[in-house]
GROMACS .gro file of C-alpha atoms in nm:
model
  363
    1MET     CA    1   2.303  -0.766  -0.936
    2VAL     CA    2   2.058  -1.000  -0.759
    3ASN     CA    3   1.836  -0.703  -0.670
    4GLU     CA    4   1.820  -0.588  -1.032
    5ILE     CA    5   1.735  -0.939  -1.155
    6ILE     CA    6   1.451  -0.971  -0.902
    7LEU     CA    7   1.313  -0.627  -0.984
    8SER     CA    8   1.348  -0.681  -1.359
    9VAL     CA    9   1.144  -1.003  -1.335
   10LEU     CA   10   0.883  -0.828  -1.119
   11THR     CA   11   0.867  -0.533  -1.362
   12ILE     CA   12   0.812  -0.761  -1.661
   13ALA     CA   13   0.549  -0.963  -1.472
   14TYR     CA   14   0.376  -0.641  -1.363
   15LEU     CA   15   0.367  -0.507  -1.721
   16VAL     CA   16   0.228  -0.837  -1.853
   17ALA     CA   17  -0.039  -0.845  -1.579
   18THR     CA   18  -0.129  -0.480  -1.641
   19ILE     CA   19  -0.159  -0.517  -2.018
   20SER     CA   20  -0.364  -0.837  -1.991
   21GLY     CA   21  -0.582  -0.686  -1.718
   22VAL     CA   22  -0.658  -0.366  -1.909
   23ALA     CA   23  -0.723  -0.565  -2.228
   24GLU     CA   24  -0.963  -0.792  -2.038
   25TYR     CA   25  -1.142  -0.488  -1.894
   26MET     CA   26  -1.193  -0.341  -2.242
   27ARG     CA   27  -1.312  -0.678  -2.372
   28ARG     CA   28  -1.568  -0.711  -2.094
   29GLU     CA   29  -1.696  -0.361  -2.152
   30SER     CA   30  -1.777  -0.447  -2.514
   31SER     CA   31  -1.900  -0.804  -2.448
   32LYS     CA   32  -2.269  -0.896  -2.437
   33LYS     CA   33  -2.215  -1.210  -2.230
   34LYS     CA   34  -2.372  -1.227  -1.886
   35MET     CA   35  -2.089  -1.222  -1.635
   36ILE     CA   36  -2.039  -1.159  -1.262
   37PRO     CA   37  -1.682  -1.026  -1.228
   38LEU     CA   38  -1.486  -0.911  -0.927
   39PRO     CA   39  -1.504  -0.533  -0.860
   40SER     CA   40  -1.314  -0.328  -1.119
   41ALA     CA   41  -1.162  -0.125  -0.834
   42MET     CA   42  -0.954  -0.434  -0.756
   43LEU     CA   43  -0.780  -0.398  -1.094
   44TRP     CA   44  -0.723  -0.022  -1.086
   45VAL     CA   45  -0.608  -0.001  -0.722
   46SER     CA   46  -0.370  -0.293  -0.775
   47LEU     CA   47  -0.236  -0.127  -1.089
   48ILE     CA   48  -0.169   0.203  -0.911
   49CYS     CA   49  -0.023   0.042  -0.597
   50GLY     CA   50   0.194  -0.187  -0.807
   51ILE     CA   51   0.361   0.090  -1.004
   52ALA     CA   52   0.409   0.298  -0.689
   53MET     CA   53   0.578   0.011  -0.505
   54LEU     CA   54   0.791  -0.069  -0.812
   55ILE     CA   55   0.924   0.288  -0.814
   56ILE     CA   56   1.011   0.262  -0.444
   57ALA     CA   57   1.170  -0.080  -0.493
   58TRP     CA   58   1.396   0.050  -0.772
   59PHE     CA   59   1.491   0.353  -0.561
   60ALA     CA   60   1.574   0.122  -0.270
   61ALA     CA   61   1.789  -0.099  -0.491
   62LYS     CA   62   1.980   0.198  -0.637
   63GLN     CA   63   2.031   0.384  -0.310
   64ASP     CA   64   2.080   0.110  -0.053
   65GLY     CA   65   2.142  -0.209  -0.248
   66SER     CA   66   1.998  -0.418   0.036
   67LEU     CA   67   1.837  -0.746  -0.068
   68GLY     CA   68   1.610  -0.723   0.237
   69LEU     CA   69   1.465  -0.390   0.125
   70THR     CA   70   1.419  -0.522  -0.228
   71ILE     CA   71   1.221  -0.816  -0.089
   72CYS     CA   72   1.017  -0.591   0.144
   73PHE     CA   73   0.907  -0.367  -0.142
   74GLY     CA   74   0.895  -0.649  -0.396
   75ILE     CA   75   0.636  -0.852  -0.202
   76PRO     CA   76   0.363  -0.582  -0.238
   77VAL     CA   77   0.438  -0.565  -0.611
   78LEU     CA   78   0.391  -0.942  -0.631
   79LEU     CA   79   0.068  -0.911  -0.433
   80CYS     CA   80  -0.062  -0.646  -0.675
   81ILE     CA   81   0.024  -0.874  -0.969
   82ILE     CA   82  -0.165  -1.160  -0.801
   83LEU     CA   83  -0.467  -0.935  -0.741
   84MET     CA   84  -0.471  -0.820  -1.105
   85LEU     CA   85  -0.451  -1.180  -1.226
   86GLY     CA   86  -0.722  -1.275  -0.977
   87TRP     CA   87  -0.949  -1.003  -1.113
   88LYS     CA   88  -0.883  -1.119  -1.470
   89ASN     CA   89  -0.931  -1.491  -1.410
   90CYS     CA   90  -1.198  -1.512  -1.142
   91TYR     CA   91  -1.553  -1.462  -1.266
   92LEU     CA   92  -1.884  -1.637  -1.310
   93LEU     CA   93  -2.041  -1.669  -1.658
   94TYR     CA   94  -2.404  -1.774  -1.702
   95ASP     CA   95  -2.683  -1.813  -1.956
   96GLY     CA   96  -3.022  -1.984  -1.974
   97SER     CA   97  -2.886  -2.339  -1.952
   98GLY     CA   98  -2.629  -2.312  -1.672
   99PHE     CA   99  -2.326  -2.129  -1.542
  100THR     CA  100  -1.948  -2.160  -1.544
  101GLN     CA  101  -1.709  -2.058  -1.267
  102LYS     CA  102  -1.347  -1.978  -1.346
  103ASN     CA  103  -1.087  -1.976  -1.069
  104PHE     CA  104  -0.753  -1.801  -1.025
  105TRP     CA  105  -0.561  -2.070  -1.213
  106GLY     CA  106  -0.791  -2.044  -1.513
  107ARG     CA  107  -0.968  -2.375  -1.449
  108GLN     CA  108  -1.336  -2.374  -1.544
  109HIS     CA  109  -1.616  -2.567  -1.376
  110SER     CA  110  -1.958  -2.581  -1.543
  111TYR     CA  111  -2.285  -2.649  -1.363
  112THR     CA  112  -2.654  -2.676  -1.443
  113TYR     CA  113  -2.924  -2.500  -1.247
  114THR     CA  114  -3.068  -2.835  -1.135
  115GLN     CA  115  -2.757  -2.889  -0.920
  116VAL     CA  116  -2.831  -2.583  -0.703
  117ASN     CA  117  -3.013  -2.672  -0.380
  118ALA     CA  118  -2.962  -2.370  -0.147
  119TRP     CA  119  -2.844  -2.013  -0.125
  120ARG     CA  120  -2.746  -1.764   0.144
  121PHE     CA  121  -2.778  -1.385   0.128
  122ASN     CA  122  -2.519  -1.216   0.348
  123THR     CA  123  -2.706  -0.919   0.498
  124ARG     CA  124  -2.385  -0.764   0.632
  125ASN     CA  125  -2.185  -0.815   0.316
  126PRO     CA  126  -2.384  -0.875  -0.006
  127MET     CA  127  -2.051  -0.922  -0.186
  128ASP     CA  128  -2.026  -1.259  -0.009
  129SER     CA  129  -2.363  -1.406  -0.111
  130SER     CA  130  -2.348  -1.776  -0.202
  131ILE     CA  131  -2.523  -2.064  -0.374
  132TYR     CA  132  -2.479  -2.428  -0.268
  133MET     CA  133  -2.467  -2.754  -0.462
  134ASN     CA  134  -2.451  -3.066  -0.244
  135GLY     CA  135  -2.208  -2.904  -0.001
  136LYS     CA  136  -2.009  -2.708  -0.260
  137LYS     CA  137  -2.023  -2.333  -0.210
  138ILE     CA  138  -1.991  -2.072  -0.486
  139SER     CA  139  -1.971  -1.710  -0.369
  140PHE     CA  140  -2.066  -1.410  -0.582
  141ASN     CA  141  -2.122  -1.038  -0.542
  142LEU     CA  142  -2.493  -0.972  -0.538
  143LEU     CA  143  -2.432  -0.598  -0.587
  144SER     CA  144  -2.207  -0.641  -0.890
  145LYS     CA  145  -2.314  -0.618  -1.251
  146ASN     CA  146  -2.565  -0.898  -1.325
  147GLY     CA  147  -2.554  -1.021  -0.963
  148THR     CA  148  -2.926  -0.977  -0.899
  149ASP     CA  149  -3.017  -1.109  -1.245
  150PHE     CA  150  -2.812  -1.426  -1.183
  151LEU     CA  151  -2.985  -1.492  -0.852
  152PHE     CA  152  -3.324  -1.433  -1.013
  153THR     CA  153  -3.236  -1.683  -1.287
  154VAL     CA  154  -3.118  -1.946  -1.035
  155ASN     CA  155  -3.431  -1.905  -0.823
  156ALA     CA  156  -3.661  -1.918  -1.128
  157LYS     CA  157  -3.499  -2.242  -1.247
  158TYR     CA  158  -3.532  -2.393  -0.899
  159ARG     CA  159  -3.901  -2.297  -0.876
  160LYS     CA  160  -3.964  -2.456  -1.213
  161THR     CA  161  -3.837  -2.796  -1.096
  162HIS     CA  162  -3.956  -2.782  -0.730
  163ASN     CA  163  -4.327  -2.701  -0.750
  164ASP     CA  164  -4.277  -2.323  -0.732
  165GLN     CA  165  -4.079  -2.342  -0.406
  166SER     CA  166  -3.807  -2.084  -0.339
  167LEU     CA  167  -3.447  -2.177  -0.281
  168PRO     CA  168  -3.393  -2.273   0.086
  169GLU     CA  169  -3.106  -2.153   0.303
  170PRO     CA  170  -2.840  -2.401   0.417
  171PRO     CA  171  -2.776  -2.480   0.786
  172SER     CA  172  -2.562  -2.225   0.968
  173PRO     CA  173  -2.196  -2.312   1.024
  174ASN     CA  174  -2.273  -2.358   1.393
  175GLN     CA  175  -2.536  -2.617   1.314
  176GLU     CA  176  -2.307  -2.794   1.070
  177ARG     CA  177  -2.003  -2.823   1.297
  178GLY     CA  178  -2.140  -2.763   1.644
  179GLY     CA  179  -1.979  -2.548   1.914
  180PHE     CA  180  -1.769  -2.242   1.844
  181CYS     CA  181  -1.695  -2.183   1.478
  182ALA     CA  182  -1.678  -1.801   1.458
  183HIS     CA  183  -1.789  -1.777   1.097
  184VAL     CA  184  -1.632  -1.454   0.970
  185LEU     CA  185  -1.866  -1.270   0.739
  186THR     CA  186  -1.637  -1.009   0.587
  187PRO     CA  187  -1.268  -1.113   0.574
  188GLY     CA  188  -1.244  -0.959   0.227
  189GLN     CA  189  -1.292  -0.613   0.375
  190TYR     CA  190  -0.950  -0.638   0.533
  191LEU     CA  191  -0.791  -0.686   0.192
  192ILE     CA  192  -0.945  -0.358   0.079
  193VAL     CA  193  -0.817  -0.183   0.393
  194PHE     CA  194  -0.471  -0.330   0.332
  195ILE     CA  195  -0.467  -0.196  -0.024
  196MET     CA  196  -0.572   0.149   0.100
  197VAL     CA  197  -0.297   0.150   0.365
  198LEU     CA  198  -0.048   0.028   0.105
  199THR     CA  199  -0.148   0.313  -0.125
  200PHE     CA  200  -0.097   0.569   0.152
  201LEU     CA  201   0.241   0.421   0.246
  202ALA     CA  202   0.356   0.414  -0.115
  203GLY     CA  203   0.244   0.773  -0.176
  204SER     CA  204   0.404   0.914   0.139
  205CYS     CA  205   0.727   0.718   0.085
  206ILE     CA  206   0.756   0.837  -0.276
  207TRP     CA  207   0.694   1.195  -0.165
  208LEU     CA  208   0.968   1.180   0.100
  209VAL     CA  209   1.217   1.010  -0.134
  210VAL     CA  210   1.152   1.253  -0.419
  211ASP     CA  211   1.179   1.547  -0.176
  212ALA     CA  212   1.516   1.418  -0.047
  213TRP     CA  213   1.640   1.356  -0.402
  214GLN     CA  214   1.563   1.706  -0.530
  215PRO     CA  215   1.876   1.921  -0.581
  216VAL     CA  216   1.901   2.208  -0.331
  217GLY     CA  217   1.930   2.555  -0.482
  218GLU     CA  218   1.860   2.923  -0.425
  219ASP     CA  219   1.491   2.865  -0.495
  220VAL     CA  220   1.443   2.702  -0.153
  221ALA     CA  221   1.649   2.947   0.052
  222GLU     CA  222   1.695   3.315   0.133
  223LYS     CA  223   2.029   3.498   0.122
  224TYR     CA  224   2.167   3.647   0.447
  225THR     CA  225   2.485   3.822   0.561
  226VAL     CA  226   2.562   3.752   0.928
  227THR     CA  227   2.841   3.717   1.183
  228PHE     CA  228   2.878   3.442   1.441
  229THR     CA  229   3.003   3.453   1.799
  230SER     CA  230   2.945   3.101   1.924
  231ARG     CA  231   2.935   2.746   1.797
  232GLU     CA  232   2.808   2.419   1.937
  233ILE     CA  233   2.798   2.059   1.821
  234ASP     CA  234   2.463   1.880   1.838
  235ASP     CA  235   2.530   1.521   1.728
  236THR     CA  236   2.607   1.561   1.354
  237THR     CA  237   2.488   1.922   1.336
  238LEU     CA  238   2.698   2.237   1.372
  239VAL     CA  239   2.498   2.509   1.552
  240LEU     CA  240   2.605   2.871   1.500
  241THR     CA  241   2.460   3.178   1.675
  242SER     CA  242   2.445   3.534   1.540
  243PRO     CA  243   2.511   3.811   1.798
  244GLN     CA  244   2.289   4.068   1.626
  245THR     CA  245   1.961   3.880   1.648
  246GLN     CA  246   2.055   3.569   1.851
  247ASP     CA  247   1.923   3.364   1.558
  248VAL     CA  248   2.039   3.004   1.541
  249TYR     CA  249   2.185   2.860   1.219
  250ARG     CA  250   2.218   2.482   1.186
  251ILE     CA  251   2.443   2.296   0.939
  252ASP     CA  252   2.344   1.929   0.918
  253GLY     CA  253   2.603   1.660   0.848
  254TYR     CA  254   2.897   1.893   0.904
  255GLU     CA  255   3.144   1.605   0.949
  256ASN     CA  256   3.119   1.487   0.587
  257HIS     CA  257   2.964   1.784   0.410
  258LEU     CA  258   3.153   2.089   0.540
  259SER     CA  259   3.493   2.212   0.423
  260GLY     CA  260   3.742   2.386   0.651
  261PHE     CA  261   3.567   2.320   0.981
  262ARG     CA  262   3.849   2.451   1.200
  263HIS     CA  263   3.904   2.757   0.982
  264LEU     CA  264   3.531   2.830   0.992
  265THR     CA  265   3.500   2.801   1.369
  266SER     CA  266   3.810   3.015   1.424
  267ARG     CA  267   3.638   3.299   1.237
  268CYS     CA  268   3.330   3.293   1.461
  269ASP     CA  269   3.460   3.605   1.640
  270GLY     CA  270   3.169   3.841   1.584
  271THR     CA  271   3.355   4.049   1.324
  272THR     CA  272   3.389   3.820   1.020
  273SER     CA  273   3.092   3.836   0.785
  274PHE     CA  274   2.950   3.523   0.627
  275THR     CA  275   2.721   3.503   0.327
  276LEU     CA  276   2.476   3.218   0.346
  277TRP     CA  277   2.159   3.078   0.194
  278ALA     CA  278   1.924   2.934   0.454
  279GLU     CA  279   1.563   2.833   0.509
  280ARG     CA  280   1.376   2.940   0.820
  281ILE     CA  281   1.230   2.639   1.003
  282THR     CA  282   0.957   2.683   1.264
  283PRO     CA  283   0.904   2.362   1.468
  284LYS     CA  284   0.570   2.322   1.639
  285ASN     CA  285   0.709   2.279   1.992
  286ASP     CA  286   1.054   2.436   1.966
  287ASP     CA  287   1.226   2.764   1.886
  288PRO     CA  288   1.267   2.860   1.518
  289TYR     CA  289   1.604   2.827   1.350
  290TYR     CA  290   1.768   2.855   1.008
  291ARG     CA  291   1.878   2.550   0.810
  292VAL     CA  292   2.193   2.648   0.619
  293TYR     CA  293   2.231   2.516   0.264
  294LYS     CA  294   2.529   2.726   0.150
  295LEU     CA  295   2.791   2.914   0.354
  296SER     CA  296   3.087   3.120   0.233
  297SER     CA  297   3.315   3.401   0.344
  298GLY     CA  298   3.608   3.586   0.187
  299GLY     CA  299   3.597   3.387  -0.133
  300GLU     CA  300   3.603   3.051   0.050
  301THR     CA  301   3.300   2.822   0.040
  302TYR     CA  302   3.252   2.606   0.348
  303ARG     CA  303   2.921   2.452   0.252
  304SER     CA  304   2.783   2.435  -0.104
  305PHE     CA  305   2.442   2.350  -0.243
  306GLN     CA  306   2.594   2.026  -0.373
  307ASP     CA  307   2.699   1.936  -0.018
  308SER     CA  308   2.344   1.995   0.107
  309THR     CA  309   2.199   1.789  -0.178
  310ALA     CA  310   2.437   1.501  -0.102
  311TYR     CA  311   2.344   1.511   0.268
  312ASN     CA  312   1.971   1.500   0.189
  313ARG     CA  313   2.018   1.204  -0.043
  314GLU     CA  314   2.202   1.015   0.230
  315THR     CA  315   1.874   1.004   0.424
  316ILE     CA  316   1.696   0.806   0.149
  317PRO     CA  317   1.813   0.459   0.269
  318SER     CA  318   1.687   0.540   0.620
  319ILE     CA  319   1.350   0.645   0.481
  320LEU     CA  320   1.324   0.325   0.279
  321LEU     CA  321   1.431   0.114   0.577
  322VAL     CA  322   1.164   0.263   0.804
  323TYR     CA  323   0.894   0.215   0.541
  324GLY     CA  324   1.022  -0.137   0.472
  325ILE     CA  325   0.986  -0.229   0.841
  326ILE     CA  326   0.636  -0.079   0.857
  327LEU     CA  327   0.543  -0.262   0.539
  328GLY     CA  328   0.676  -0.591   0.676
  329ILE     CA  329   0.464  -0.552   0.989
  330ILE     CA  330   0.153  -0.476   0.781
  331LEU     CA  331   0.218  -0.774   0.553
  332GLY     CA  332   0.255  -1.004   0.854
  333PHE     CA  333  -0.063  -0.874   1.014
  334SER     CA  334  -0.251  -0.906   0.684
  335ALA     CA  335  -0.135  -1.267   0.647
  336LEU     CA  336  -0.260  -1.341   0.998
  337ILE     CA  337  -0.596  -1.177   0.923
  338TYR     CA  338  -0.632  -1.378   0.603
  339ALA     CA  339  -0.543  -1.706   0.773
  340VAL     CA  340  -0.775  -1.654   1.069
  341GLY     CA  341  -1.056  -1.518   0.852
  342SER     CA  342  -1.036  -1.811   0.611
  343CYS     CA  343  -1.053  -2.088   0.875
  344PRO     CA  344  -1.150  -1.929   1.210
  345GLU     CA  345  -1.249  -2.264   1.361
  346ARG     CA  346  -0.883  -2.372   1.356
  347PHE     CA  347  -0.766  -2.088   1.580
  348PRO     CA  348  -0.819  -2.005   1.949
  349LYS     CA  349  -1.129  -1.806   2.027
  350TRP     CA  350  -0.931  -1.514   2.174
  351LEU     CA  351  -0.726  -1.479   1.852
  352VAL     CA  352  -1.040  -1.465   1.636
  353TYR     CA  353  -1.185  -1.192   1.856
  354ALA     CA  354  -0.852  -1.006   1.848
  355CYS     CA  355  -0.849  -1.003   1.466
  356PHE     CA  356  -1.216  -0.931   1.395
  357ARG     CA  357  -1.493  -0.719   1.536
  358LYS     CA  358  -1.771  -0.901   1.720
  359SER     CA  359  -2.020  -0.776   1.461
  360GLU     CA  360  -1.834  -0.983   1.200
  361ILE     CA  361  -1.863  -1.312   1.392
  362TYR     CA  362  -2.160  -1.524   1.481
  363PHE     CA  363  -2.205  -1.856   1.653
   0.00000   0.00000   0.00000
């Protein structure tokens, strides 16, 4: 019940964020106002990742019912919602008289061009170019729509009031604070990498879950008539061997998804014929074998397609658990990257170098 409430709230929030984000995108496309927005890819990737993680979260809730798994898959959905809202709310609007910056919470701050006294062009990451106003820093993407035009406007206004002088650059962080400061130039790149990894995880997890959920039928197997002379138990798998070809036939989950185990094994005498539907599996570093989906003999069915389908679906919670653990590790690492990248001077030098490449740090 708690899982469904959490996911219902997340689903509603995701739909609201998606509708408002798409509506804002369409409005911007038709607007003639000069604006520097965040990259549109941020909206679309967040939208796709969000719906993928929502599907996984609902599957996890239905199959496993674990609150922990719901939280693990719910956090990325919440992150995608935050990113969509961030794309919608965060932008810079400008005209001939000044510019207005809007933050994530929707608060607007207006400035005039006479307040600008410096700027810095980030050669390694133009998306993190900045202008300064008495110590206040406003970052913008120089490569985005209107980015270059905005900088040209700011510089032209500064020249007009400062005897045709160009905007100066501010002191480096090292000069401002002294000592080691490890100014990270591109922490935002790690957010993009995280979204890409999240997309891959979501896609692969959905593929495995859908594959396990699919009903097993004759379309995935071939029909054979064989006899068996030996049987072995390999954990939860019954292994049968045919005397004619020495082929190995494996029945997974025999303890819960096989009827008449003793009667079946007593007929493995080399003379009783069995009709079965099986799929040939060829492992890369092992001998090939047949995975049995249905097994019958003399009018008695020992293993049905329904039994095989039920066994496959029992693996879904394990799949979700593994992906939940991986996702938790990635979320923790991403949080560490964000924290260190935002204020590197507060962390030990070795930790900064462990989180970022040397090319992304200067003194």
